[in-house]
CSV table of C-alpha atoms in Angstrom, one decimal:
chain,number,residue,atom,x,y,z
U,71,UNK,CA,193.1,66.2,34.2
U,72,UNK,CA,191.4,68.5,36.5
U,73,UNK,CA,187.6,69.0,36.0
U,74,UNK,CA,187.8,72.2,36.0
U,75,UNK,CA,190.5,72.2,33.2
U,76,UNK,CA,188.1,70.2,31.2
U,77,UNK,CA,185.5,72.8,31.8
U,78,UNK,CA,187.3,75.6,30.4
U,79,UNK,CA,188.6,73.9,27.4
U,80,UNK,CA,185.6,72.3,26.8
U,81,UNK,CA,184.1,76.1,26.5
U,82,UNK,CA,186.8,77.1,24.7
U,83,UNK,CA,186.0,74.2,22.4
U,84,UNK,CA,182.2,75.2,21.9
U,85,UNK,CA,183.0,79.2,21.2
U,86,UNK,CA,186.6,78.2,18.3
U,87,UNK,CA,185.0,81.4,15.7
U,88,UNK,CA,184.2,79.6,12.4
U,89,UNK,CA,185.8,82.2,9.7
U,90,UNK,CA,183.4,84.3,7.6
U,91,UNK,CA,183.4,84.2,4.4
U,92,UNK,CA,185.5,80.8,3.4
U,93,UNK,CA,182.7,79.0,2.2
U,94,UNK,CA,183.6,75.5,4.3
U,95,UNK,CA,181.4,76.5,7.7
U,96,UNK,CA,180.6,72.8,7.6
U,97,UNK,CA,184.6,72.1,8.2
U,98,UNK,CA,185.3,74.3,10.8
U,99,UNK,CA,182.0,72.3,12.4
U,100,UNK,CA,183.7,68.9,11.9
U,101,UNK,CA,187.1,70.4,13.7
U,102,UNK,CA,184.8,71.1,16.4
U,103,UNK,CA,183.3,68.3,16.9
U,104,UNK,CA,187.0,66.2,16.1
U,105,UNK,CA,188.4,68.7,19.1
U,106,UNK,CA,185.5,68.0,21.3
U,107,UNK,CA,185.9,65.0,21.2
U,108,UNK,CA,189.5,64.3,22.1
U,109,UNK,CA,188.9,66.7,24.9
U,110,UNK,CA,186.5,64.2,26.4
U,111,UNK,CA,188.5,61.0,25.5
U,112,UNK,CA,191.4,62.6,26.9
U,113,UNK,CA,189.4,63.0,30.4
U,114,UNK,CA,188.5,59.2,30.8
U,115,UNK,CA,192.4,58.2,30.3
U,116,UNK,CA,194.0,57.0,33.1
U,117,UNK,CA,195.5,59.8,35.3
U,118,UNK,CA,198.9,59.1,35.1
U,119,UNK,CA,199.1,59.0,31.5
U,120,UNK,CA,199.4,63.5,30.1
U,121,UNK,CA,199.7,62.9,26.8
U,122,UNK,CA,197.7,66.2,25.0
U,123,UNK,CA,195.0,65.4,23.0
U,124,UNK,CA,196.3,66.4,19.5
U,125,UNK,CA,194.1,68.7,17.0
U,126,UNK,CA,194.7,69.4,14.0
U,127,UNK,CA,195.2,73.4,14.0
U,128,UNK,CA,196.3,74.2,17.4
U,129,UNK,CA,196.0,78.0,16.4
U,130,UNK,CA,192.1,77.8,16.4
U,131,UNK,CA,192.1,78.1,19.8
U,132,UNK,CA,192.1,81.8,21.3
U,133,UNK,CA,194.8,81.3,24.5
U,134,UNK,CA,193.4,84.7,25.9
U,135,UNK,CA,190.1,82.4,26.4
U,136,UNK,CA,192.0,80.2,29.0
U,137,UNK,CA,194.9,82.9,30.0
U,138,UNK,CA,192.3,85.1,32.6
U,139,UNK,CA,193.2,83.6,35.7
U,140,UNK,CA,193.0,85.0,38.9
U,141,UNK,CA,189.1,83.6,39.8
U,142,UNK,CA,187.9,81.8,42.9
U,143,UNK,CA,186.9,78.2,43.3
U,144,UNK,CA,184.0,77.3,41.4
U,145,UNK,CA,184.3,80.2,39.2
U,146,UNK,CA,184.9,80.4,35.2
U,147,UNK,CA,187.3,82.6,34.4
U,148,UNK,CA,187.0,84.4,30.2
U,149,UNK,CA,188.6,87.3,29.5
U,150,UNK,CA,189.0,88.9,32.4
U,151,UNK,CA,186.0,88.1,34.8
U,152,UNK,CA,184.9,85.3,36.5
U,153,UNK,CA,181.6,83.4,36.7
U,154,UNK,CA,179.9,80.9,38.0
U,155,UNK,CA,176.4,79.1,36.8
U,156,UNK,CA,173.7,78.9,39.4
U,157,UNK,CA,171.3,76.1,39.0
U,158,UNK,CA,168.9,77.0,42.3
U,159,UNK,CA,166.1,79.0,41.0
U,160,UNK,CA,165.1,82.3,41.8
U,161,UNK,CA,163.5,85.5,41.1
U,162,UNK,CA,165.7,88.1,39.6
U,163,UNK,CA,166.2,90.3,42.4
U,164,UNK,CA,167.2,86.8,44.6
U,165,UNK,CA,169.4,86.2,41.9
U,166,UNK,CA,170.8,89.3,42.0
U,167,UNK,CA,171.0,89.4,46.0
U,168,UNK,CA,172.7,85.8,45.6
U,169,UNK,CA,175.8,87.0,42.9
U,170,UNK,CA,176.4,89.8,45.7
U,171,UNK,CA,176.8,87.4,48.5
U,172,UNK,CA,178.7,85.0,46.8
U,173,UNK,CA,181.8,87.6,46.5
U,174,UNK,CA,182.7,91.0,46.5
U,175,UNK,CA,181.6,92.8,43.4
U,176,UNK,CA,179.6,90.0,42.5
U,177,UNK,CA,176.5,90.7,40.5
U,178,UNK,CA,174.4,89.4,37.4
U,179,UNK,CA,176.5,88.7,34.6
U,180,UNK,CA,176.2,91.6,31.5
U,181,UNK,CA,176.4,91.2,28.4
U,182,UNK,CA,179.1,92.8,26.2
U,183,UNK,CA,179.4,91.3,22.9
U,184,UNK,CA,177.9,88.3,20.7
U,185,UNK,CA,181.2,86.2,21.3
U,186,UNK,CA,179.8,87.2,25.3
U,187,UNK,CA,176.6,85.8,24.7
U,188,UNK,CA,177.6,83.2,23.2
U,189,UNK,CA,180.6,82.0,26.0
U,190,UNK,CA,177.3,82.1,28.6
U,191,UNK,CA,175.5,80.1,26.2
U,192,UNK,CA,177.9,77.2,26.9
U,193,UNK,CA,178.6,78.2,30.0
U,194,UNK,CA,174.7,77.6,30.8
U,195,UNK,CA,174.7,74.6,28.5
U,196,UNK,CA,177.4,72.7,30.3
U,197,UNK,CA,176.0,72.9,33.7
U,198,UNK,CA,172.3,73.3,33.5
U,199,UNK,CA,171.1,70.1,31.7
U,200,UNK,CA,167.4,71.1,32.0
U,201,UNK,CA,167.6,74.5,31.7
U,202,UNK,CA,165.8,76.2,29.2
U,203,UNK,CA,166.4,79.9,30.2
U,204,UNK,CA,168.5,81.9,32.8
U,205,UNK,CA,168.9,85.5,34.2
U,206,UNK,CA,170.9,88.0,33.6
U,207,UNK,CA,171.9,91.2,35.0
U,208,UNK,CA,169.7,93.2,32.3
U,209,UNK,CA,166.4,95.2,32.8
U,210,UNK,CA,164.3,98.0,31.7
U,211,UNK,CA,161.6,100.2,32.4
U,212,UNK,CA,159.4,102.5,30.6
U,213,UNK,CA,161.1,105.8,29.8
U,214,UNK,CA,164.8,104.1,30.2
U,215,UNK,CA,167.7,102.4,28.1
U,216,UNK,CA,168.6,99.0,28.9
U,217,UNK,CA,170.4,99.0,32.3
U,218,UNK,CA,172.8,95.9,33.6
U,219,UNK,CA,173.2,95.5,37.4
U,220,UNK,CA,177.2,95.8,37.2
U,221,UNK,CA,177.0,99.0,36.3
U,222,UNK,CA,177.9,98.1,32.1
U,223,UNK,CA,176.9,100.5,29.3
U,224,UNK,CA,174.4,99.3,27.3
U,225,UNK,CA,176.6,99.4,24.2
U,226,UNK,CA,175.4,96.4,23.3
U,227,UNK,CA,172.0,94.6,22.2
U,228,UNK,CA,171.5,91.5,20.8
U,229,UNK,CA,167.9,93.6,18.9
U,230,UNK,CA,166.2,96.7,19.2
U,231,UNK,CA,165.0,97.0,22.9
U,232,UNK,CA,161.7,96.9,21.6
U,233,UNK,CA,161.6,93.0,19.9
U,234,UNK,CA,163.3,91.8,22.7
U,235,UNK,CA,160.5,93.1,25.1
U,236,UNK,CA,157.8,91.6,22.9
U,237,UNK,CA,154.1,92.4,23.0
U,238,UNK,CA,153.9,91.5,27.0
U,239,UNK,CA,157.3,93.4,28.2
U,240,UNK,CA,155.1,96.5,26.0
U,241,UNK,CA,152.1,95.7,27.5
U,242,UNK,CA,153.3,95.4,31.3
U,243,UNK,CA,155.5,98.6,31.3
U,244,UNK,CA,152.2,100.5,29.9
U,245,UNK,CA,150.4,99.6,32.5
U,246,UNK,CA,151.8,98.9,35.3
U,247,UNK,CA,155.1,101.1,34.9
U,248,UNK,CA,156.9,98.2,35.8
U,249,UNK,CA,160.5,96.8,35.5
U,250,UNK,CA,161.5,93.9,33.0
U,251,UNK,CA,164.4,91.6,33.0
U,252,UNK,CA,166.5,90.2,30.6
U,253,UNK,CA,166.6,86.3,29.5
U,254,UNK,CA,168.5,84.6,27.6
U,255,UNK,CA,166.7,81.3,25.8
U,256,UNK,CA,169.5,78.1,25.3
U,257,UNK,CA,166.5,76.7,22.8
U,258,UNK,CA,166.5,79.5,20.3
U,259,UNK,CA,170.8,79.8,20.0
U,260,UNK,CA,171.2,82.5,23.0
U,261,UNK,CA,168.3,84.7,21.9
U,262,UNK,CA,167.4,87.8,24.7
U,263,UNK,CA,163.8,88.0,26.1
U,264,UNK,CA,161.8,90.4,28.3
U,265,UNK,CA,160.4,88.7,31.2
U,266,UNK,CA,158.7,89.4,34.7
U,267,UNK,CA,161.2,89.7,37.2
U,268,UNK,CA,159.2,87.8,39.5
U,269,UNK,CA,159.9,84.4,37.4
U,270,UNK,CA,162.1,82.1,38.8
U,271,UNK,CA,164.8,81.1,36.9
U,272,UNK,CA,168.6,79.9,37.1
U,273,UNK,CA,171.3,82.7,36.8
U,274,UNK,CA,174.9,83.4,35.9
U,275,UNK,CA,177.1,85.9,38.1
U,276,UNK,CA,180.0,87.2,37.4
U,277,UNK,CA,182.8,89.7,39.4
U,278,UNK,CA,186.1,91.1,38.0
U,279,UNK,CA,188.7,89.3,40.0
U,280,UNK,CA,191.5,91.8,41.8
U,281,UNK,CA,194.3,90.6,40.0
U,282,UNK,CA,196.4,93.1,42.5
U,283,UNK,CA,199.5,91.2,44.4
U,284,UNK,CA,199.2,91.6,48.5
């Protein structure tokens, strides 16, 4: 099986929704684990043999979570944009500066929902096995809204703008009128954070693929 096969099932794997409301979250976390599981037995059989890992309820998998093709080499693809984890560390504007070069229309991933935030969780958690934090595309500045790199609304936020900037993000924009950028922490479940842009840190871009024929 392809690595990068494994990759995206293995994502898929981390982000199966446990239902609301049914009062066994503790099964859906054992069908998880049971999934995970043959997902990475599966990859150490030998390659000629292509037998499917069975699971037990193959309808807990969301198909349009591996169906959003169309992205380059290297890159993740999830519902219709493609992205790619960057372990090299770097300032935000580096990072930002990087995602361009990489590809057209690159730029630092946004952040559109929790299932999002989640799906870069385990996109970060799969590649970066001592990271602790990463960059994305978010910042603000005293007297704005919350502004993503891409160009995104900020329809979205994980808080109210002013938890996630904390006592220091306050403190810097009252002084020194200056810009803050947006964190995500892997050690406190994919929670945002203000931080100075001048920290270096690993990043996740992201570009919508041109799913156009030649």
């Amino acid at each position: 099986m392809k690595p990068h096969s494994v990759l995206m099932l293995y994502l898929g794997v981390l982000l199966l929704p446990v239902s609301e409301g049914n009062g066994l979250p503790e099964v859906k976390s054992r069908e998880r684990r049971f999934l995970l599981g043959n997902v990475l037995d599966w990859n150490k059989r030998p390659s000629g043999d292509n037998e499917v890992p069975a699971s037990r309820d193959s309808s807990v998998v969301d198909p349009e979570l591996f169906c959003q093709g169309g992205c380059l080499d290297g890159w993740i693809s999830y519902l219709g944009q493609c992205y790619m984890f960057v372990q090299k560390r770097e300032t935000w504007e580096e990072a930002e500066r990087t995602c361009q070069r990489k590809v057209t229309g690159g730029h630092l991933t946004s952040v559109s929902s929790a299932e999002h935030n989640d799906f870069l969780v385990s996109l970060a958690t799969y590649h970066g096995q001592q990271t602790a934090q990463f960059w994305t595309g978010g910042s603000h500045k005293k007297g704005s809204s919350l502004e993503w790199t891409d160009g995104s609304g900020a329809n979205f936020l994980q808080r109210p703008l002013s938890s996630i900037l904390h006592v220091f993000g306050e403190a810097i924009n009252s002084f020194l009128h200056s810009r803050i950028c947006l964190k995500i922490n892997l050690g406190g479940q994919g929670n945002w954070d203000g931080s100075d842009c001048k920290k270096k840190l690993p990043f996740v871009c992201s570009y919508k693929p041109n799913l156009t024929p030649p």
